[in-house]
Amino acid sequence: MGDAAGFGKGLSRRDLLKVSLLGAAALTLPFERTVSAKTVSEIAPSKLPRPFTVPFATPPVLAPVRSTGTTDYYEIVQKPGVAEILPGVRSPIFGYNGIAPGPTIKVAQGRETVVRQINALPGRHPKLRYEPWTSTHLHGSASLPEFDGYASDITRPGQYKDYRYPNTQPARTLWYHDHGLHHTGENVYMGLAGLYLLTDPVEQALPLPTGRYDVPLVLQDKIFARDGSFLWDDNGHSGLWGDVILVNGRPWPVMKVERRKYRFRVLNGSVARGFRYRLSTGDPITVIGCDGGLMTAPQQVSELRHGMAERYEIVIDFAKYRVGQRVVLQNLGVPNSRDYDTTRNIMAFDVASEATDTSNNTVPPVLNPGAVAMDLTPAMSKRTRRLVVSRTGGEWVINDMTWESVVRSRYEAVVADPGPGDVEIWEIVNASGGWFHPVHVHLVDFKILDRNGRPPRPEERGPKDTVYVGENETVRIIMRFEHQVGRYMVHCHNLPHEDHDMMTQFRVGPPGAGHDPITTAPALPYTSSTAAL
């Protein structure tokens, strides 16, 4: 995990340029692709557990430090930790409250949350030698610009920032993760990711599985160095593909289930790996929700494709299986996500008993007829824009723009400037050939209209904020620019692509509209005299 993996020493010139207003042109980066192997981790194979021997677990739920009539206050410390991910092996991590994934936050629609994020990370990563500044993005939230995790709105070690979230949107599975400029990939890979679950009366009135039958699955992949630390190799900034699959921080776990339905909230929290799920029994999976919440109606699929940062809510009915039967969630893989012998399986479900509770055990035929994004039609669109994602001169770009282009323009350059309330169609064109790009549009939910003129996949027929744009595909999405005005990012969620430098911004409203995402609520020094939340 040293220089051989592609890391320089100290704060790089590129880092310094990126956080200055008038940084120089982006450096040209080498392009390389390597041949797949059976494994990639350097740690002894004997230290990897056999699949389905590690017990399943879920992240803890975070309690607020205090609450008022309308607001809940939380505090999270971004700090180093040591996790026993592989049995008997100590792995250094960066964690929210020192754990990875971070604690889950659960909130109700209409209650504001204030989350204090304290950067207590070291001044330099102990091996990679970069300064781990951070910017926390609540992915899927219609936050004000200054609380959206704008990449250049950084919090350095020894600083903190209070993020305010309105929670006015419909129920959904969100996640919070680092978005710090140029080091999003390393910080997320080290562990800075967690779930944030928003509920509303529509969801609560449905007979869907709840309580212990409503289960989060955070999927990630890792490469382990000989000493148990995470090894970073992004293959010339094209992607990192690990050979150890983690679910909620545990390798290939096994979960004991009852003979009834379970709801799973599945986040692909990987840096660059796409998944394609199938049950070992061949039975269908019921998809009930996407990034932006519940679908209008459930969709039955035999397999489900899942790009980075997307969330899918699925229901699996274990009532059809006998007690003692094992069902495996398998990974069929996707093009240009490097597979290994160990990445074919994700986790197992062991049917351990009859159902002890059969309430909330139904998937109704209508889930959320009021999903606003799904009511949008092309006739409503005020204009159509074309965004081309490609690789040019060693840099990943959108319409030939990088974040460096934004910095050099004094943060004024935009790829789109819709008016408040405008409906637009964006055609996202993948011109980079050998990669897929999960493109995330901040602030809004959108509807996928088509892929190369064909209907979207069944699992995508719900409100989305991240779209899998496959190799040589053109995907059309439609959205209404509502909730806030100001500047927001659009980028690829293959994090080496985002960091180098497939990220730009759009602006809702005229120049100068909205709060400035960098100067309105900057990070502050965290000291013993810092005011309590």
Coordinates of C-alpha atoms in Angstrom, one line a residue:
M1 CA 0.0 0.0 0.0
G2 CA 3.0 2.2 -0.5
D3 CA 4.4 4.0 -3.5
A4 CA 4.2 0.9 -5.7
A5 CA 0.4 1.3 -5.5
G6 CA 0.7 4.7 -7.1
F7 CA 0.9 7.1 -4.1
G8 CA 3.1 10.1 -3.8
K9 CA 4.5 11.5 -0.6
G10 CA 3.2 14.5 1.3
L11 CA 0.6 17.0 0.1
S12 CA 0.8 16.8 -3.6
R13 CA 1.0 19.8 -5.9
R14 CA -2.3 18.7 -7.4
D15 CA -3.9 18.8 -4.0
L16 CA -2.7 22.3 -3.4
L17 CA -3.9 23.5 -6.7
K18 CA -7.3 21.9 -6.3
V19 CA -8.1 23.9 -3.1
S20 CA -6.8 27.2 -4.5
L21 CA -9.2 29.4 -6.5
L22 CA -6.8 29.8 -9.4
G23 CA -5.3 26.3 -9.7
A24 CA -3.3 25.4 -12.8
A25 CA -4.5 23.1 -15.5
A26 CA -5.2 19.5 -14.4
L27 CA -2.3 17.2 -14.7
T28 CA -2.3 14.5 -17.4
L29 CA -2.6 11.1 -15.8
P30 CA -1.4 7.8 -17.2
F31 CA -3.8 5.3 -18.6
E32 CA -3.4 1.6 -17.8
R33 CA -5.5 -1.5 -17.7
T34 CA -4.3 -4.7 -16.2
V35 CA -5.1 -8.4 -16.8
S36 CA -7.5 -10.0 -14.3
A37 CA -6.2 -12.5 -11.8
K38 CA -7.8 -15.1 -9.5
T39 CA -7.1 -12.9 -6.5
V40 CA -5.6 -9.5 -5.9
S41 CA -5.1 -9.2 -2.1
E42 CA -1.6 -9.7 -0.8
I43 CA -2.7 -11.1 2.6
A44 CA -2.2 -14.9 3.0
P45 CA -5.2 -16.8 1.7
S46 CA -5.4 -18.7 5.0
K47 CA -6.4 -15.4 6.7
L48 CA -9.5 -15.0 4.4
P49 CA -12.6 -16.7 5.9
R50 CA -14.5 -19.3 4.0
P51 CA -17.7 -17.8 2.5
F52 CA -20.7 -17.9 4.8
T53 CA -18.8 -18.5 8.1
V54 CA -18.9 -14.9 9.5
P55 CA -22.2 -14.0 11.2
F56 CA -24.2 -11.2 9.6
A57 CA -24.5 -7.9 11.5
T58 CA -26.0 -4.4 10.9
P59 CA -24.5 -1.0 11.8
P60 CA -25.8 0.5 15.0
V61 CA -28.5 3.2 14.9
L62 CA -27.3 6.6 16.1
A63 CA -29.2 8.4 18.8
P64 CA -29.5 12.2 18.7
V65 CA -27.5 14.1 21.4
R66 CA -30.7 16.2 21.9
S67 CA -34.0 17.1 20.3
T68 CA -36.3 20.0 20.2
G69 CA -39.9 20.3 18.9
T70 CA -38.8 20.2 15.2
T71 CA -35.1 19.3 15.1
D72 CA -32.9 16.4 16.1
Y73 CA -29.2 17.1 16.7
Y74 CA -26.5 14.5 16.0
E75 CA -22.7 14.5 16.5
I76 CA -20.3 12.3 14.5
V77 CA -16.5 12.2 14.8
Q78 CA -14.6 11.2 11.7
K79 CA -11.6 9.4 13.2
P80 CA -9.2 6.5 12.8
G81 CA -10.1 3.1 14.1
V82 CA -9.1 -0.5 13.9
A83 CA -11.6 -3.1 12.7
E84 CA -11.5 -6.8 12.8
I85 CA -12.9 -7.4 9.3
L86 CA -11.1 -10.6 8.6
P87 CA -11.2 -12.9 11.7
G88 CA -8.1 -12.3 13.8
V89 CA -6.8 -9.5 11.5
R90 CA -6.6 -5.9 12.6
S91 CA -7.3 -3.4 9.7
P92 CA -6.9 0.4 10.1
I93 CA -9.9 2.4 9.0
F94 CA -11.3 5.9 8.8
G95 CA -14.7 5.7 10.4
Y96 CA -17.7 7.8 11.3
N97 CA -17.4 7.5 15.1
G98 CA -14.5 5.1 14.4
I99 CA -16.6 2.4 12.7
A100 CA -17.2 1.4 9.1
P101 CA -19.9 1.5 7.9
G102 CA -20.8 4.4 10.1
P103 CA -23.9 4.5 12.3
T104 CA -27.3 4.6 10.7
I105 CA -29.4 7.7 11.2
K106 CA -33.2 7.3 11.1
V107 CA -35.4 10.3 10.7
A108 CA -39.0 11.2 10.0
Q109 CA -40.2 13.4 7.2
G110 CA -40.7 17.0 8.3
R111 CA -38.1 16.9 11.2
E112 CA -35.0 18.8 10.5
T113 CA -31.7 17.3 11.5
V114 CA -28.4 19.0 12.4
V115 CA -25.4 16.7 12.1
R116 CA -22.1 18.0 13.4
Q117 CA -19.2 16.4 11.5
I118 CA -15.9 16.7 13.4
N119 CA -12.8 15.9 11.4
A120 CA -10.5 14.2 13.9
L121 CA -8.5 12.4 11.2
P122 CA -4.7 12.6 11.3
G123 CA -2.9 15.4 9.4
R124 CA -1.6 12.8 6.9
H125 CA -2.9 9.4 6.0
P126 CA -0.4 7.0 7.7
K127 CA 0.5 5.3 4.4
L128 CA -0.9 7.2 1.5
R129 CA 0.5 10.6 2.8
Y130 CA -2.4 12.8 1.7
E131 CA -4.2 15.2 4.0
P132 CA -7.6 13.7 4.7
W133 CA -9.8 16.8 4.4
T134 CA -13.5 15.9 4.1
S135 CA -16.8 17.2 2.9
T136 CA -19.9 15.2 3.9
H137 CA -22.5 14.6 1.3
L138 CA -26.0 13.3 2.3
H139 CA -26.6 11.5 -1.0
G140 CA -30.2 11.8 -2.0
S141 CA -31.1 14.9 0.1
A142 CA -32.3 18.2 -1.3
S143 CA -30.0 20.1 0.9
L144 CA -29.0 23.8 0.7
P145 CA -25.8 24.3 -1.4
E146 CA -23.7 24.9 1.7
F147 CA -24.8 21.6 3.3
D148 CA -24.7 19.4 0.2
G149 CA -21.0 18.3 0.5
Y150 CA -19.7 20.5 -2.3
A151 CA -16.3 19.1 -3.1
S152 CA -14.4 22.3 -2.5
D153 CA -16.2 23.0 0.8
I154 CA -13.6 21.1 2.8
T155 CA -13.2 20.4 6.5
R156 CA -9.6 19.9 7.4
P157 CA -8.4 17.8 10.3
G158 CA -9.0 19.7 13.5
Q159 CA -12.1 21.4 12.1
Y160 CA -15.9 20.7 12.2
K161 CA -19.0 21.7 10.3
D162 CA -22.7 21.5 11.3
Y163 CA -24.8 20.2 8.4
R164 CA -28.5 21.0 8.3
Y165 CA -30.9 18.7 6.5
P166 CA -34.6 19.6 5.8
N167 CA -35.9 16.0 5.4
T168 CA -38.9 17.2 3.4
Q169 CA -38.7 14.6 0.6
P170 CA -40.6 11.3 0.5
A171 CA -39.3 8.2 2.4
R172 CA -36.1 6.9 0.9
T173 CA -32.8 5.2 1.7
L174 CA -30.1 7.8 1.6
W175 CA -26.4 7.5 2.5
Y176 CA -23.9 9.9 3.8
H177 CA -20.3 9.7 2.6
D178 CA -17.2 11.8 2.1
H179 CA -17.0 14.1 -0.9
G180 CA -13.7 15.8 -0.2
L181 CA -12.0 17.2 -3.2
H182 CA -9.7 14.8 -5.0
H183 CA -9.7 12.2 -2.1
T184 CA -13.3 11.0 -2.1
G185 CA -12.2 7.6 -3.3
E186 CA -9.6 7.0 -0.7
N187 CA -11.8 8.4 2.1
V188 CA -14.8 6.3 1.2
Y189 CA -12.6 3.2 0.7
M190 CA -11.1 3.7 4.2
G191 CA -14.7 3.6 5.6
L192 CA -16.3 7.0 5.5
A193 CA -19.8 5.9 4.5
G194 CA -23.1 5.3 6.4
L195 CA -26.8 5.0 5.9
Y196 CA -29.5 7.6 6.6
L197 CA -33.1 6.4 6.5
L198 CA -36.0 8.8 5.9
T199 CA -39.6 7.6 6.5
D200 CA -43.0 9.2 5.9
P201 CA -46.7 8.4 6.5
V202 CA -47.2 6.8 3.1
E203 CA -44.4 4.3 3.8
Q204 CA -45.6 3.7 7.3
A205 CA -49.1 2.9 6.2
L206 CA -48.0 0.1 3.9
P207 CA -47.9 -3.6 5.1
L208 CA -44.2 -3.9 4.1
P209 CA -41.7 -5.7 6.3
T210 CA -40.6 -3.5 9.2
G211 CA -38.5 -3.6 12.3
R212 CA -36.1 -6.5 12.4
Y213 CA -37.4 -7.6 9.0
D214 CA -36.3 -4.3 7.4
V215 CA -32.5 -4.8 6.9
P216 CA -29.7 -2.7 5.5
L217 CA -27.1 -4.2 3.2
V218 CA -24.1 -2.0 2.5
L219 CA -21.9 -3.7 -0.1
Q220 CA -18.3 -2.9 -0.6
D221 CA -15.2 -4.6 -1.9
K222 CA -11.6 -4.4 -0.5
I223 CA -8.1 -5.4 -1.3
F224 CA -6.0 -6.5 1.7
A225 CA -2.3 -5.8 2.1
R226 CA -0.1 -8.4 3.8
D227 CA -0.4 -6.5 7.1
G228 CA -4.2 -6.4 7.0
S229 CA -4.5 -2.8 5.9
F230 CA -6.5 -1.9 2.8
L231 CA -4.4 -1.8 -0.4
W232 CA -5.3 1.0 -2.8
D233 CA -4.7 0.4 -6.5
D234 CA -7.0 2.3 -8.8
N235 CA -5.3 1.0 -12.0
G236 CA -4.3 4.4 -13.5
H237 CA -7.4 6.1 -12.1
S238 CA -9.7 3.7 -14.0
G239 CA -11.1 1.8 -11.0
L240 CA -10.4 -0.3 -7.9
W241 CA -11.8 -3.8 -7.8
G242 CA -11.3 -5.8 -4.6
D243 CA -11.5 -9.6 -4.2
V244 CA -13.1 -9.5 -0.7
I245 CA -16.8 -8.7 -0.7
L246 CA -18.1 -7.1 2.5
V247 CA -21.7 -6.7 3.6
N248 CA -22.0 -4.2 6.4
G249 CA -18.3 -4.5 6.9
R250 CA -18.3 -8.3 7.2
P251 CA -16.8 -10.7 4.5
W252 CA -19.3 -13.0 2.8
P253 CA -21.6 -13.2 5.9
V254 CA -24.4 -15.6 6.7
M255 CA -27.7 -14.3 8.0
K256 CA -30.3 -16.4 9.8
V257 CA -33.8 -15.7 8.5
E258 CA -37.4 -16.8 9.3
R259 CA -39.8 -18.3 6.8
R260 CA -41.4 -14.9 5.8
K261 CA -40.7 -11.8 3.7
Y262 CA -37.8 -9.5 4.4
R263 CA -37.1 -6.0 3.1
F264 CA -33.5 -5.3 2.2
R265 CA -32.2 -1.8 1.6
V266 CA -29.2 -2.4 -0.6
L267 CA -26.5 0.2 -1.1
N268 CA -23.6 -0.4 -3.5
G269 CA -21.0 1.5 -1.5
S270 CA -18.1 0.3 -3.6
V271 CA -15.5 2.6 -5.1
A272 CA -15.8 1.1 -8.7
R273 CA -17.4 -2.3 -8.6
G274 CA -20.8 -2.9 -10.2
F275 CA -22.9 -5.9 -9.2
R276 CA -25.5 -8.1 -10.9
Y277 CA -27.5 -10.1 -8.3
R278 CA -29.2 -13.4 -8.6
L279 CA -30.6 -15.8 -6.0
S280 CA -29.0 -19.3 -6.1
T281 CA -32.5 -20.8 -6.2
G282 CA -33.3 -18.9 -9.4
D283 CA -36.4 -17.4 -7.7
P284 CA -37.3 -13.8 -8.6
I285 CA -36.4 -10.8 -6.5
T286 CA -39.2 -8.2 -5.8
V287 CA -37.9 -4.6 -6.3
I288 CA -40.0 -2.0 -4.3
G289 CA -37.8 1.1 -4.3
C290 CA -35.0 3.0 -5.9
D291 CA -32.7 5.9 -4.9
G292 CA -35.6 8.3 -4.5
G293 CA -37.9 6.0 -2.6
L294 CA -40.7 3.6 -3.2
M295 CA -41.7 2.7 -6.8
T296 CA -45.3 3.2 -8.0
A297 CA -45.6 -0.5 -8.3
P298 CA -43.3 -3.4 -7.4
Q299 CA -41.2 -5.1 -10.1
Q300 CA -40.2 -8.8 -10.3
V301 CA -36.7 -9.4 -11.7
S302 CA -34.7 -12.6 -12.1
E303 CA -31.5 -10.5 -11.7
L304 CA -30.7 -7.0 -10.7
R305 CA -27.9 -4.7 -12.0
H306 CA -26.5 -2.3 -9.4
G307 CA -24.0 0.5 -10.1
M308 CA -22.0 2.4 -7.4
A309 CA -24.0 4.7 -5.2
E310 CA -27.4 3.4 -6.4
R311 CA -29.8 2.1 -3.7
Y312 CA -32.4 -0.6 -4.4
E313 CA -35.0 -1.8 -1.9
I314 CA -35.9 -5.4 -2.5
V315 CA -38.1 -8.0 -0.9
I316 CA -37.2 -11.7 -0.7
D317 CA -39.8 -14.2 0.4
F318 CA -38.2 -17.0 2.5
A319 CA -41.5 -18.6 3.2
K320 CA -41.1 -20.7 0.0
Y321 CA -38.0 -22.4 1.5
R322 CA -37.8 -25.2 4.1
V323 CA -36.2 -24.7 7.5
G324 CA -32.5 -25.6 7.1
Q325 CA -32.2 -24.5 3.5
R326 CA -29.5 -22.0 2.4
V327 CA -30.1 -19.3 -0.2
V328 CA -27.1 -17.5 -1.6
L329 CA -27.1 -14.0 -3.0
Q330 CA -24.8 -14.4 -6.0
N331 CA -22.9 -11.8 -8.2
L332 CA -23.0 -12.5 -11.9
G333 CA -20.8 -9.4 -12.5
V334 CA -21.0 -6.6 -15.1
P335 CA -18.7 -5.7 -17.9
N336 CA -15.6 -3.7 -16.9
S337 CA -15.9 -4.6 -13.2
R338 CA -13.0 -7.0 -12.7
D339 CA -14.1 -10.3 -11.2
Y340 CA -12.1 -12.8 -9.2
D341 CA -12.8 -16.3 -8.0
T342 CA -13.9 -14.8 -4.7
T343 CA -16.4 -12.2 -6.0
R344 CA -19.0 -14.6 -7.3
N345 CA -20.8 -14.8 -4.0
I346 CA -22.0 -12.0 -1.7
M347 CA -23.8 -13.5 1.3
A348 CA -26.0 -16.4 2.3
F349 CA -29.3 -16.6 4.1
D350 CA -29.9 -19.7 6.2
V351 CA -33.6 -20.4 6.8
A352 CA -33.5 -21.1 10.5
S353 CA -37.1 -21.2 11.7
E354 CA -40.7 -20.6 11.1
A355 CA -41.9 -17.0 11.2
T356 CA -42.3 -15.7 14.7
D357 CA -44.2 -12.6 13.4
T358 CA -46.4 -12.5 10.3
S359 CA -47.5 -8.9 10.5
N360 CA -46.3 -6.5 7.8
N361 CA -45.6 -9.4 5.5
T362 CA -47.2 -8.2 2.3
V363 CA -46.0 -6.3 -0.9
P364 CA -49.1 -4.5 -2.1
P365 CA -49.6 -4.0 -5.9
V366 CA -49.5 -0.2 -5.5
L367 CA -46.7 1.3 -3.4
N368 CA -46.4 5.1 -4.0
P369 CA -48.6 6.5 -6.7
G370 CA -47.5 10.0 -5.7
A371 CA -43.8 9.6 -6.7
V372 CA -43.5 13.1 -8.3
A373 CA -40.5 12.3 -10.6
M374 CA -42.4 9.4 -12.2
D375 CA -45.2 11.8 -13.4
L376 CA -42.8 13.8 -15.5
T377 CA -43.3 13.4 -19.3
P378 CA -41.1 14.7 -22.2
A379 CA -43.9 17.2 -23.1
M380 CA -43.2 19.0 -19.8
S381 CA -39.5 19.5 -20.7
K382 CA -38.4 23.1 -21.3
R383 CA -35.2 22.0 -23.0
T384 CA -32.9 19.0 -23.7
R385 CA -29.2 19.1 -22.8
R386 CA -26.5 16.7 -23.8
L387 CA -23.8 15.6 -21.4
V388 CA -20.9 13.5 -22.8
V389 CA -18.8 11.5 -20.4
S390 CA -15.4 10.5 -21.8
R391 CA -11.7 10.3 -21.2
T392 CA -9.5 12.9 -22.7
G393 CA -5.7 13.3 -22.2
G394 CA -5.7 11.1 -19.2
E395 CA -8.5 13.0 -17.5
W396 CA -12.1 11.9 -17.1
V397 CA -14.4 14.7 -18.3
I398 CA -18.0 15.8 -18.8
N399 CA -18.5 17.9 -21.9
D400 CA -14.7 18.4 -21.8
M401 CA -15.0 20.0 -18.4
T402 CA -13.4 18.9 -15.2
W403 CA -13.6 20.3 -11.6
E404 CA -10.4 22.1 -12.4
S405 CA -12.4 24.0 -15.0
V406 CA -14.9 25.0 -12.4
V407 CA -12.1 26.1 -10.0
R408 CA -10.4 28.2 -12.7
S409 CA -13.7 29.9 -13.5
R410 CA -13.9 31.1 -9.8
Y411 CA -16.7 28.4 -9.4
E412 CA -18.9 30.1 -12.0
A413 CA -18.6 27.6 -15.0
V414 CA -21.7 25.4 -15.2
V415 CA -22.8 22.6 -17.6
A416 CA -26.5 23.6 -17.2
D417 CA -28.4 26.5 -15.8
P418 CA -32.1 25.5 -15.4
G419 CA -34.5 28.0 -13.8
P420 CA -36.3 27.1 -10.5
G421 CA -39.1 24.7 -11.3
D422 CA -37.9 24.0 -14.8
V423 CA -38.3 20.4 -16.2
E424 CA -35.4 19.3 -18.4
I425 CA -34.3 16.2 -20.3
W426 CA -30.6 15.3 -20.1
E427 CA -29.1 13.0 -22.6
I428 CA -26.0 11.4 -21.0
V429 CA -23.7 9.9 -23.6
N430 CA -21.0 7.4 -22.6
A431 CA -18.3 8.0 -25.2
S432 CA -15.5 6.4 -23.1
G433 CA -15.9 2.9 -24.6
G434 CA -14.4 0.5 -22.0
W435 CA -16.2 1.7 -18.8
F436 CA -19.6 2.2 -17.5
H437 CA -20.4 5.4 -15.5
P438 CA -22.9 5.7 -12.7
V439 CA -23.8 9.4 -13.0
H440 CA -25.1 11.2 -10.0
V441 CA -27.1 14.4 -10.2
H442 CA -27.2 16.2 -6.9
L443 CA -30.4 17.9 -5.5
V444 CA -33.0 16.2 -7.7
D445 CA -34.8 13.0 -8.3
F446 CA -35.2 11.9 -11.9
K447 CA -37.0 9.5 -14.1
I448 CA -35.1 7.4 -16.6
L449 CA -36.9 7.7 -20.0
D450 CA -34.9 5.3 -22.1
R451 CA -31.5 3.6 -22.9
N452 CA -30.5 3.9 -26.5
G453 CA -34.1 4.4 -27.3
R454 CA -35.3 1.3 -25.3
P455 CA -37.2 1.3 -22.0
P456 CA -35.3 1.3 -18.8
R457 CA -34.6 -1.9 -16.9
P458 CA -37.5 -3.0 -14.6
E459 CA -35.5 -2.3 -11.4
E460 CA -35.0 1.3 -12.6
R461 CA -38.7 2.2 -13.0
G462 CA -38.7 4.4 -9.9
P463 CA -37.3 7.7 -8.8
K464 CA -33.6 7.8 -9.2
D465 CA -30.6 10.1 -8.4
T466 CA -27.9 8.0 -9.9
V467 CA -28.0 6.3 -13.3
Y468 CA -25.9 3.5 -14.7
V469 CA -24.7 4.6 -18.1
G470 CA -23.3 1.5 -19.8
E471 CA -20.6 1.2 -22.4
N472 CA -21.5 3.2 -25.5
E473 CA -25.0 4.0 -24.2
T474 CA -27.1 7.1 -24.4
V475 CA -29.4 7.4 -21.4
R476 CA -32.2 10.0 -21.2
I477 CA -33.4 11.2 -17.9
I478 CA -36.0 13.8 -17.0
M479 CA -36.2 15.9 -13.8
R480 CA -37.7 19.0 -12.2
F481 CA -35.2 21.4 -10.6
E482 CA -37.0 22.1 -7.4
H483 CA -36.4 22.4 -3.6
Q484 CA -33.4 24.8 -3.7
V485 CA -31.5 27.3 -5.9
G486 CA -27.7 27.5 -6.3
R487 CA -24.8 25.4 -7.5
Y488 CA -24.8 21.6 -7.3
M489 CA -22.5 18.9 -8.6
V490 CA -23.0 16.3 -11.3
H491 CA -20.4 13.5 -11.5
C492 CA -19.5 9.9 -12.1
H493 CA -19.7 7.8 -9.0
N494 CA -16.8 5.6 -10.0
L495 CA -14.7 7.5 -7.4
P496 CA -11.3 7.4 -9.2
H497 CA -13.2 8.9 -12.2
E498 CA -14.7 11.5 -10.0
D499 CA -11.4 12.4 -8.4
H500 CA -9.6 12.6 -11.7
D501 CA -11.8 14.6 -12.7
M502 CA -15.2 13.6 -14.0
M503 CA -17.2 16.1 -12.1
T504 CA -18.7 19.5 -12.9
Q505 CA -21.6 21.6 -11.7
F506 CA -25.0 23.0 -12.7
R507 CA -26.8 26.0 -11.3
V508 CA -30.5 26.4 -10.5
G509 CA -31.4 30.0 -11.0
P510 CA -29.4 33.0 -12.5
P511 CA -25.8 33.7 -11.7
G512 CA -25.4 34.5 -8.0
A513 CA -28.6 32.6 -7.1
G514 CA -28.7 30.8 -3.8
H515 CA -26.2 30.5 -1.0
D516 CA -22.5 30.1 -1.9
P517 CA -21.6 26.4 -1.1
I518 CA -18.1 27.3 0.1
T519 CA -18.4 30.6 2.0
T520 CA -21.9 30.5 3.5
A521 CA -21.2 28.0 6.3
P522 CA -17.4 27.2 6.3
A523 CA -15.8 24.7 8.6
L524 CA -14.6 26.1 11.9
P525 CA -11.8 25.1 14.3
Y526 CA -12.8 22.4 16.8
T527 CA -11.4 23.2 20.2
S528 CA -12.2 22.6 23.8
S529 CA -14.2 25.8 23.8
T530 CA -16.4 24.9 20.8
A531 CA -20.0 25.4 21.6
A532 CA -22.1 22.3 22.3
L533 CA -24.8 21.3 19.8

